[in-house]
Short mmCIF file of C-alpha atoms in Angstrom, two decimals:
data_model
loop_
_atom_site.label_atom_id
_atom_site.label_comp_id
_atom_site.label_asym_id
_atom_site.label_seq_id
_atom_site.Cartn_x
_atom_site.Cartn_y
_atom_site.Cartn_z
CA UNK A 1 20.05 -22.28 -3.58
CA UNK A 2 19.36 -22.86 0.01
CA UNK A 3 16.03 -23.84 0.57
CA UNK A 4 13.72 -20.42 2.29
CA UNK A 5 12.70 -22.49 5.55
CA UNK A 6 16.45 -23.23 6.17
CA UNK A 7 18.23 -19.83 5.91
CA UNK A 8 19.97 -17.85 8.32
CA UNK A 9 17.50 -15.09 8.15
CA UNK A 10 13.79 -14.70 8.57
CA UNK A 11 13.67 -11.11 7.55
CA UNK A 12 15.82 -8.20 6.32
CA UNK A 13 14.62 -4.67 6.27
CA UNK A 14 16.55 -3.15 3.23
CA UNK A 15 16.71 0.67 3.58
CA UNK A 16 16.58 0.49 7.36
CA UNK A 17 18.15 3.68 7.70
CA UNK A 18 15.82 5.56 5.90
CA UNK A 19 12.83 7.64 7.60
CA UNK A 20 10.07 4.95 7.37
CA UNK A 21 12.94 2.12 7.53
CA UNK A 22 13.61 3.57 10.75
CA UNK A 23 10.09 3.29 11.92
CA UNK A 24 9.83 -0.51 10.70
CA UNK A 25 12.63 -1.47 12.44
CA UNK A 26 11.34 0.19 16.22
CA UNK A 27 7.79 -2.04 15.26
CA UNK A 28 9.86 -4.99 14.65
CA UNK A 29 12.02 -4.84 17.46
CA UNK A 30 8.73 -3.74 19.68
CA UNK A 31 6.51 -6.57 18.62
CA UNK A 32 8.95 -9.25 18.42
CA UNK A 33 7.36 -11.04 15.85
CA UNK A 34 10.44 -12.51 14.28
CA UNK A 35 13.60 -13.75 16.23
CA UNK A 36 16.14 -13.91 13.06
CA UNK A 37 16.20 -10.31 11.46
CA UNK A 38 18.69 -8.24 10.18
CA UNK A 39 18.74 -4.52 8.57
CA UNK A 40 20.37 -3.69 5.29
CA UNK A 41 21.17 -1.10 3.40
CA UNK A 42 24.41 0.97 1.76
CA UNK A 43 26.04 2.64 4.96
CA UNK A 44 27.90 0.45 7.00
CA UNK A 45 28.21 2.66 10.30
CA UNK A 46 24.79 3.76 10.08
CA UNK A 47 23.53 0.72 10.00
CA UNK A 48 25.69 -0.74 12.72
CA UNK A 49 24.16 1.97 14.99
CA UNK A 50 20.83 1.47 14.35
CA UNK A 51 20.99 -2.32 15.12
CA UNK A 52 22.67 -1.93 18.36
CA UNK A 53 20.32 0.63 19.31
CA UNK A 54 17.31 -1.71 18.30
CA UNK A 55 18.94 -4.75 19.45
CA UNK A 56 18.66 -6.40 15.91
CA UNK A 57 19.86 -9.98 16.42
CA UNK A 58 21.19 -10.70 12.68
CA UNK A 59 23.12 -7.39 12.54
CA UNK A 60 24.00 -5.27 9.46
CA UNK A 61 23.86 -6.40 5.96
CA UNK A 62 25.52 -4.14 3.40
CA UNK A 63 23.88 -4.10 0.02
CA UNK A 64 23.40 -1.10 -2.32
CA UNK A 65 20.75 -1.14 -5.30
CA UNK A 66 23.83 -0.39 -7.48
CA UNK A 67 25.37 -3.80 -6.71
CA UNK A 68 23.37 -6.54 -7.99
CA UNK A 69 25.77 -9.47 -6.26
CA UNK A 70 25.65 -7.78 -3.27
CA UNK A 71 21.77 -7.75 -3.60
CA UNK A 72 21.51 -11.36 -4.42
CA UNK A 73 24.02 -12.49 -1.49
CA UNK A 74 21.34 -10.72 0.77
CA UNK A 75 18.33 -12.29 -0.94
CA UNK A 76 19.67 -15.67 -0.64
CA UNK A 77 20.29 -15.08 3.21
CA UNK A 78 16.74 -14.42 4.28
CA UNK A 79 13.37 -15.76 3.83
CA UNK A 80 11.82 -12.23 3.24
CA UNK A 81 13.15 -8.71 1.83
CA UNK A 82 11.10 -5.86 3.31
CA UNK A 83 11.87 -3.14 1.00
CA UNK A 84 11.75 0.40 2.25
CA UNK A 85 14.01 2.28 -0.62
CA UNK A 86 11.90 5.05 -2.45
CA UNK A 87 11.17 6.35 -4.69
CA UNK A 88 10.73 2.63 -5.88
CA UNK A 89 10.49 3.83 -9.94
CA UNK A 90 14.13 4.26 -9.41
CA UNK A 91 15.43 1.98 -6.88
CA UNK A 92 12.98 -0.85 -6.54
CA UNK A 93 13.04 -2.99 -9.66
CA UNK A 94 16.82 -4.04 -8.85
CA UNK A 95 15.59 -5.27 -5.52
CA UNK A 96 12.99 -7.21 -7.15
CA UNK A 97 15.04 -9.01 -9.58
CA UNK A 98 17.60 -9.65 -6.76
CA UNK A 99 14.66 -11.43 -4.79
CA UNK A 100 13.42 -13.83 -7.50
CA UNK A 101 16.77 -14.47 -8.37
CA UNK A 102 18.14 -15.02 -4.87
CA UNK A 103 14.65 -16.97 -3.84
CA UNK A 104 13.59 -14.59 -1.39
CA UNK A 105 9.83 -13.39 -0.89
CA UNK A 106 9.56 -9.44 -1.00
CA UNK A 107 7.19 -6.69 0.26
CA UNK A 108 7.17 -3.19 -0.30
CA UNK A 109 5.72 0.05 1.31
CA UNK A 110 5.31 1.16 -2.46
CA UNK A 111 2.31 3.64 -3.66
CA UNK A 112 3.48 4.38 -7.02
CA UNK A 113 1.33 2.74 -9.55
CA UNK A 114 3.80 2.53 -12.36
CA UNK A 115 6.47 0.80 -10.87
CA UNK A 116 3.67 -1.65 -9.36
CA UNK A 117 2.07 -2.44 -12.64
CA UNK A 118 5.24 -2.36 -14.30
CA UNK A 119 6.61 -5.23 -12.24
CA UNK A 120 3.52 -7.27 -12.73
CA UNK A 121 3.79 -6.81 -16.65
CA UNK A 122 7.87 -7.82 -16.55
CA UNK A 123 8.19 -9.84 -13.41
CA UNK A 124 5.36 -12.04 -12.74
CA UNK A 125 5.77 -14.69 -14.41
CA UNK A 126 9.70 -15.10 -13.31
CA UNK A 127 8.40 -14.84 -9.81
CA UNK A 128 5.78 -17.49 -10.29
CA UNK A 129 8.50 -20.00 -12.05
CA UNK A 130 10.64 -19.30 -8.88
CA UNK A 131 8.21 -19.55 -6.44
CA UNK A 132 9.15 -16.29 -4.92
CA UNK A 133 5.87 -13.88 -3.57
CA UNK A 134 6.33 -10.05 -4.94
CA UNK A 135 3.62 -8.21 -2.98
CA UNK A 136 3.69 -4.54 -3.05
CA UNK A 137 1.35 -2.04 -1.49
CA UNK A 138 1.90 -3.74 2.35
CA UNK A 139 1.21 -0.82 4.33
CA UNK A 140 -0.90 2.34 4.58
CA UNK A 141 -0.87 2.42 0.64
CA UNK A 142 -2.79 -0.02 0.53
CA UNK A 143 -4.14 -2.53 2.96
CA UNK A 144 -6.50 -0.93 4.39
CA UNK A 145 -8.58 -0.09 1.02
CA UNK A 146 -7.75 -3.30 -0.67
CA UNK A 147 -8.26 -5.51 2.54
CA UNK A 148 -11.23 -3.22 3.60
CA UNK A 149 -13.07 -3.71 0.30
CA UNK A 150 -12.17 -7.35 0.35
CA UNK A 151 -13.47 -7.57 4.24
CA UNK A 152 -17.02 -6.14 3.23
CA UNK A 153 -17.48 -8.85 0.25
CA UNK A 154 -16.17 -11.70 3.06
CA UNK A 155 -19.32 -10.52 5.25
CA UNK A 156 -21.87 -10.70 2.52
CA UNK A 157 -20.63 -13.98 1.19
CA UNK A 158 -21.00 -15.30 4.84
CA UNK A 159 -24.35 -13.94 5.11
CA UNK A 160 -25.07 -16.11 1.68
CA UNK A 161 -25.17 -12.79 -0.59
CA UNK A 162 -23.11 -10.47 -2.87
CA UNK A 163 -21.42 -7.10 -2.10
CA UNK A 164 -22.45 -4.90 -5.30
CA UNK A 165 -21.08 -1.39 -4.09
CA UNK A 166 -18.52 0.02 -1.58
CA UNK A 167 -17.65 3.64 -0.78
CA UNK A 168 -14.56 3.83 1.41
CA UNK A 169 -13.64 7.73 3.14
CA UNK A 170 -10.45 8.09 4.27
CA UNK A 171 -10.34 11.02 7.39
CA UNK A 172 -7.20 12.53 9.02
CA UNK A 173 -6.94 14.30 12.36
CA UNK A 174 -3.87 16.28 13.01
CA UNK A 175 -4.49 19.12 15.75
CA UNK A 176 -0.82 19.83 15.83
CA UNK A 177 -0.60 20.16 12.21
CA UNK A 178 1.96 17.34 9.96
CA UNK A 179 4.60 17.40 7.54
CA UNK A 180 5.50 14.40 5.63
CA UNK A 181 9.14 13.34 4.71
CA UNK A 182 10.42 14.48 1.64
CA UNK A 183 11.04 10.98 -0.13
CA UNK A 184 7.22 10.96 -0.04
CA UNK A 185 6.95 13.96 -1.92
CA UNK A 186 9.58 12.74 -4.44
CA UNK A 187 7.47 9.70 -5.08
CA UNK A 188 4.36 11.64 -6.35
CA UNK A 189 6.10 14.11 -7.89
CA UNK A 190 7.82 11.34 -9.97
CA UNK A 191 4.49 9.42 -10.08
CA UNK A 192 2.72 12.40 -11.62
CA UNK A 193 5.60 12.59 -14.43
CA UNK A 194 5.26 8.78 -14.71
CA UNK A 195 1.76 9.36 -16.27
CA UNK A 196 2.32 8.25 -19.86
CA UNK A 197 4.72 5.29 -18.81
CA UNK A 198 1.74 3.93 -16.96
CA UNK A 199 -0.73 3.96 -19.56
CA UNK A 200 1.64 2.37 -21.77
CA UNK A 201 2.24 -0.64 -19.09
CA UNK A 202 -1.54 -0.67 -18.93
CA UNK A 203 -2.08 -1.14 -22.57
CA UNK A 204 0.43 -4.02 -22.73
CA UNK A 205 -1.21 -5.28 -19.60
CA UNK A 206 -4.17 -5.47 -21.25
CA UNK A 207 -2.75 -7.19 -24.26
CA UNK A 208 -1.36 -9.87 -22.27
CA UNK A 209 -4.02 -10.54 -19.25
CA UNK A 210 -7.24 -8.98 -20.84
CA UNK A 211 -9.46 -5.87 -19.36
CA UNK A 212 -9.97 -5.75 -15.94
CA UNK A 213 -13.62 -7.04 -14.66
CA UNK A 214 -15.99 -4.03 -14.03
CA UNK A 215 -17.22 -5.57 -11.31
CA UNK A 216 -20.81 -6.50 -9.86
CA UNK A 217 -23.86 -5.11 -11.66
CA UNK A 218 -26.17 -6.75 -9.46
CA UNK A 219 -27.50 -3.46 -7.87
CA UNK A 220 -26.64 -1.29 -11.35
CA UNK A 221 -23.87 0.91 -11.42
CA UNK A 222 -22.15 2.70 -8.28
CA UNK A 223 -24.04 6.08 -7.31
CA UNK A 224 -21.69 9.11 -8.99
CA UNK A 225 -20.94 12.14 -7.29
CA UNK A 226 -21.39 15.25 -9.10
CA UNK A 227 -18.50 17.81 -9.15
CA UNK A 228 -15.12 18.01 -7.87
CA UNK A 229 -16.00 17.81 -4.55
CA UNK A 230 -19.68 16.77 -2.67
CA UNK A 231 -21.14 17.11 0.69
CA UNK A 232 -21.11 13.78 2.63
CA UNK A 233 -24.13 13.50 4.93
CA UNK A 234 -23.00 10.30 6.66
CA UNK A 235 -19.66 11.64 7.77
CA UNK A 236 -20.44 15.24 8.23
CA UNK A 237 -17.76 15.98 5.76
CA UNK A 238 -16.89 17.34 2.52
CA UNK A 239 -15.45 14.45 0.07
CA UNK A 240 -12.80 14.74 -2.88
CA UNK A 241 -11.76 12.05 -4.76
CA UNK A 242 -8.68 9.96 -3.03
CA UNK A 243 -5.60 10.66 -5.08
CA UNK A 244 -3.45 7.94 -3.74
CA UNK A 245 -2.78 4.74 -4.86
CA UNK A 246 -5.81 2.82 -3.57
CA UNK A 247 -7.56 3.56 -6.78
CA UNK A 248 -5.14 1.60 -9.19
CA UNK A 249 -4.29 -1.15 -6.51
CA UNK A 250 -7.77 -2.63 -5.86
CA UNK A 251 -8.20 -2.97 -10.00
CA UNK A 252 -4.77 -4.48 -9.82
CA UNK A 253 -5.98 -6.89 -7.43
CA UNK A 254 -8.81 -7.70 -9.33
CA UNK A 255 -6.94 -8.41 -12.51
CA UNK A 256 -4.47 -10.87 -10.75
CA UNK A 257 -7.39 -12.92 -9.13
CA UNK A 258 -9.73 -12.91 -12.14
CA UNK A 259 -7.29 -12.86 -15.21
CA UNK A 260 -4.05 -14.17 -13.93
CA UNK A 261 -5.07 -16.77 -11.68
CA UNK A 262 -8.46 -17.29 -12.92
CA UNK A 263 -9.94 -18.11 -9.52
CA UNK A 264 -13.39 -19.40 -10.33
CA UNK A 265 -15.59 -17.16 -7.96
CA UNK A 266 -13.55 -13.70 -8.72
CA UNK A 267 -16.50 -11.96 -9.58
CA UNK A 268 -18.34 -12.26 -6.48
CA UNK A 269 -15.27 -10.46 -4.79
CA UNK A 270 -15.31 -7.54 -7.37
CA UNK A 271 -17.93 -4.79 -6.20
CA UNK A 272 -17.99 -1.42 -7.83
CA UNK A 273 -16.22 1.13 -5.65
CA UNK A 274 -15.24 4.49 -5.12
CA UNK A 275 -12.28 5.93 -2.83
CA UNK A 276 -12.56 9.41 -1.18
CA UNK A 277 -10.67 11.58 1.14
CA UNK A 278 -12.88 13.83 3.60
CA UNK A 279 -12.36 17.20 4.69
CA UNK A 280 -13.89 19.47 7.74
CA UNK A 281 -14.35 22.64 6.16
CA UNK A 282 -14.79 25.05 3.21
CA UNK A 283 -11.45 26.66 3.93
CA UNK A 284 -9.78 23.72 4.14
CA UNK A 285 -11.36 22.30 1.04
CA UNK A 286 -10.30 25.51 -0.85
CA UNK A 287 -6.79 25.21 0.17
CA UNK A 288 -6.38 21.35 -0.90
CA UNK A 289 -8.00 22.40 -4.43
CA UNK A 290 -5.67 25.12 -4.91
CA UNK A 291 -2.47 23.11 -3.77
CA UNK A 292 -3.77 19.90 -5.64
CA UNK A 293 -4.22 22.12 -8.61
CA UNK A 294 -0.91 23.92 -8.28
CA UNK A 295 1.02 20.30 -7.98
CA UNK A 296 -1.15 18.69 -11.17
CA UNK A 297 -0.31 21.49 -13.08
CA UNK A 298 3.73 21.82 -12.37
CA UNK A 299 4.20 18.29 -11.69
CA UNK A 300 3.20 17.42 -15.30
CA UNK A 301 6.14 19.59 -16.59
CA UNK A 302 9.61 18.69 -16.41
CA UNK A 303 10.95 22.17 -15.28
CA UNK A 304 7.96 22.16 -12.61
CA UNK A 305 9.11 18.89 -11.46
CA UNK A 306 12.35 20.16 -11.01
CA UNK A 307 11.27 23.03 -9.10
CA UNK A 308 9.34 20.53 -6.56
CA UNK A 309 12.28 18.22 -6.21
CA UNK A 310 14.89 21.25 -5.15
CA UNK A 311 12.36 23.05 -2.79
CA UNK A 312 9.80 20.61 -1.39
CA UNK A 313 9.03 22.75 1.37
CA UNK A 314 8.76 25.99 0.00
CA UNK A 315 6.35 24.55 -2.92
CA UNK A 316 4.38 22.69 0.08
CA UNK A 317 4.47 25.55 2.49
CA UNK A 318 6.37 23.03 4.73
CA UNK A 319 3.99 20.53 4.25
CA UNK A 320 6.94 18.08 3.33
CA UNK A 321 10.93 18.62 4.57
CA UNK A 322 14.07 16.06 4.88
CA UNK A 323 13.12 16.24 8.52
CA UNK A 324 9.85 15.02 8.13
CA UNK A 325 7.01 15.10 11.06
CA UNK A 326 8.23 15.64 14.71
CA UNK A 327 7.76 13.35 17.30
CA UNK A 328 4.69 15.32 18.93
CA UNK A 329 2.71 15.19 15.44
CA UNK A 330 3.65 11.81 14.85
CA UNK A 331 1.94 11.14 18.35
CA UNK A 332 -1.14 13.15 17.72
CA UNK A 333 -2.55 12.32 14.50
CA UNK A 334 -4.59 9.66 13.44
CA UNK A 335 -6.47 7.96 10.56
CA UNK A 336 -10.08 6.67 10.28
CA UNK A 337 -11.60 4.59 7.72
CA UNK A 338 -15.44 4.15 6.67
CA UNK A 339 -16.83 1.66 4.01
CA UNK A 340 -20.48 1.85 3.22
CA UNK A 341 -21.49 -1.34 1.32
CA UNK A 342 -24.48 -2.39 -0.11
CA UNK A 343 -25.67 -5.63 -1.80
CA UNK A 344 -28.16 -8.83 -2.00
CA UNK A 345 -28.82 -11.12 0.34
CA UNK A 346 -31.37 -13.50 -0.46
CA UNK A 347 -32.76 -11.22 -3.33
CA UNK A 348 -33.27 -8.13 -1.01
CA UNK A 349 -30.68 -4.96 -0.92
CA UNK A 350 -28.69 -5.08 2.41
CA UNK A 351 -26.14 -2.42 3.81
CA UNK A 352 -23.21 -2.70 5.83
CA UNK A 353 -20.87 -0.01 7.64
CA UNK A 354 -17.32 -0.73 8.78
CA UNK A 355 -15.27 1.57 10.53
CA UNK A 356 -11.28 1.31 11.29
CA UNK A 357 -8.56 3.73 12.71
CA UNK A 358 -4.86 3.77 12.60
CA UNK A 359 -2.21 5.94 14.47
CA UNK A 360 -0.05 7.86 12.38
CA UNK A 361 -0.95 6.58 8.77
CA UNK A 362 2.23 7.89 7.20
CA UNK A 363 4.76 6.54 9.29
CA UNK A 364 4.34 4.82 12.80
CA UNK A 365 1.01 2.88 11.43
CA UNK A 366 2.14 2.36 8.01
CA UNK A 367 5.09 0.64 9.48
CA UNK A 368 2.84 -1.50 12.04
CA UNK A 369 1.12 -2.55 9.05
CA UNK A 370 4.15 -3.73 6.90
CA UNK A 371 5.40 -5.92 9.83
CA UNK A 372 1.73 -7.41 10.30
CA UNK A 373 1.89 -8.40 6.65
CA UNK A 374 5.48 -9.56 7.08
CA UNK A 375 4.32 -11.88 9.99
CA UNK A 376 1.82 -13.55 8.21
CA UNK A 377 3.50 -14.20 5.28
CA UNK A 378 6.27 -16.03 7.33
CA UNK A 379 3.83 -17.69 9.42
CA UNK A 380 1.03 -18.79 6.99
CA UNK A 381 3.38 -19.24 3.71
CA UNK A 382 2.11 -23.06 3.53
CA UNK A 383 -1.24 -21.89 3.15
CA UNK A 384 -0.70 -20.06 -0.21
CA UNK A 385 -2.30 -21.77 -3.18
CA UNK A 386 -0.19 -20.58 -5.98
CA UNK A 387 3.37 -20.98 -6.14
CA UNK A 388 4.54 -17.14 -6.65
CA UNK A 389 4.36 -14.36 -8.93
CA UNK A 390 3.51 -10.40 -8.37
CA UNK A 391 0.71 -9.43 -6.31
CA UNK A 392 -0.99 -6.48 -4.35
CA UNK A 393 -2.76 -7.19 -0.93
CA UNK A 394 -6.22 -8.28 -2.19
CA UNK A 395 -5.08 -10.15 -4.38
CA UNK A 396 -2.61 -12.03 -1.89
CA UNK A 397 -4.50 -12.71 0.67
CA UNK A 398 -7.01 -13.64 -1.44
CA UNK A 399 -4.74 -16.72 -1.84
CA UNK A 400 -4.54 -17.29 1.80
CA UNK A 401 -7.71 -18.34 2.98
CA UNK A 402 -8.05 -18.36 5.77
CA UNK A 403 -5.46 -16.23 6.47
CA UNK A 404 -4.35 -14.56 9.66
CA UNK A 405 -4.24 -11.04 8.49
CA UNK A 406 -7.67 -9.57 9.66
CA UNK A 407 -6.92 -11.08 13.07
CA UNK A 408 -3.32 -10.07 13.22
CA UNK A 409 -4.71 -6.30 12.57
CA UNK A 410 -7.39 -6.54 15.23
CA UNK A 411 -5.02 -7.78 18.03
CA UNK A 412 -2.98 -4.51 17.19
CA UNK A 413 -5.73 -2.13 17.12
CA UNK A 414 -6.51 -1.49 13.54
CA UNK A 415 -9.81 -3.36 13.50
CA UNK A 416 -12.48 -3.22 10.48
CA UNK A 417 -15.30 -2.66 13.17
CA UNK A 418 -19.32 -3.59 11.88
CA UNK A 419 -20.98 -0.14 12.85
CA UNK A 420 -23.90 -1.35 11.25
CA UNK A 421 -25.37 -4.24 9.51
CA UNK A 422 -28.63 -5.63 8.17
CA UNK A 423 -27.13 -8.77 6.97
#
């Protein structure tokens, strides 16, 4: 097998002609962070057209998830594969397996807990032995949450203390409305349908690696919020528990750092945490609750999932479609993340508030994060203290110390700014 550093390409965007994959290609072309890269997928003509439109230097590589040999050839040609094909539950495993066998590092945009945790269970040992990095959730799912909480811990440690609690609040401003691409919705539907499978995987992970540490107890339990929603006075908005993958990814990173890699100071990087989504008005809160309740009920039934998958536009009132968001919608929406952290420094309780923003987290922003993670892996690979394995962002970049990921995020407008601190 050709050594990774001597390969023809630095990276391949697999699934490049998809809605999100195309945004990734645009970001790579705009940022110019690598000079040797190609686009991959199953539609040769569409790939060629995309490669010409965005001046892709390595051209097109034809490979399909059903063709094991083609996937391995693609993996052997490059140092890193950026997998943008979802739902990953159905199309991700073949690419992971090919990268391990072909000796290429792998990252994805996945926000599907069952797939990510199943890959950890089934492929961590093989990836570690092969010296291959498999890192999931390398975009809006779940770089802001996993690295944001990690950064809170880092700042407390620099002050000679320990972070004990972090509450993170996601907020979205979309004055022109928004419609997601149908693939995003399909992944969510199948994710709810995989709840039993996820429970089985987690039981097996516990048996293999032990229970996930509960987190710091130096300030006692994280205060709980009564009810399904609450008023958050620090932001002047209503808040509900965030149903995205963050609540699964952060514990998964902890499992890897503490139980698999057995990092000596792991406990000091594990505050108790809560992750929420904010809503401006009671009317919006009511609409979200009604839609969420309907989704949770129907997505747990086979016939309900079939209806969702056949008529996504109808059942989401146009929130998801084959066309995805318009250019105007993508240009006029913004995510804000607020992290309220508390801990102990010198025996005293201290507090810290961070704020970050991202343009169009669904597609433009998520592709930016994806590309910056790819750049960091390619340029910092020699700093990695473990041979390889299956990771999520917090665990992976914990092993890249010092890592340039936060500096790269800041340089591209995604900065975790300190709003208030008494550290």
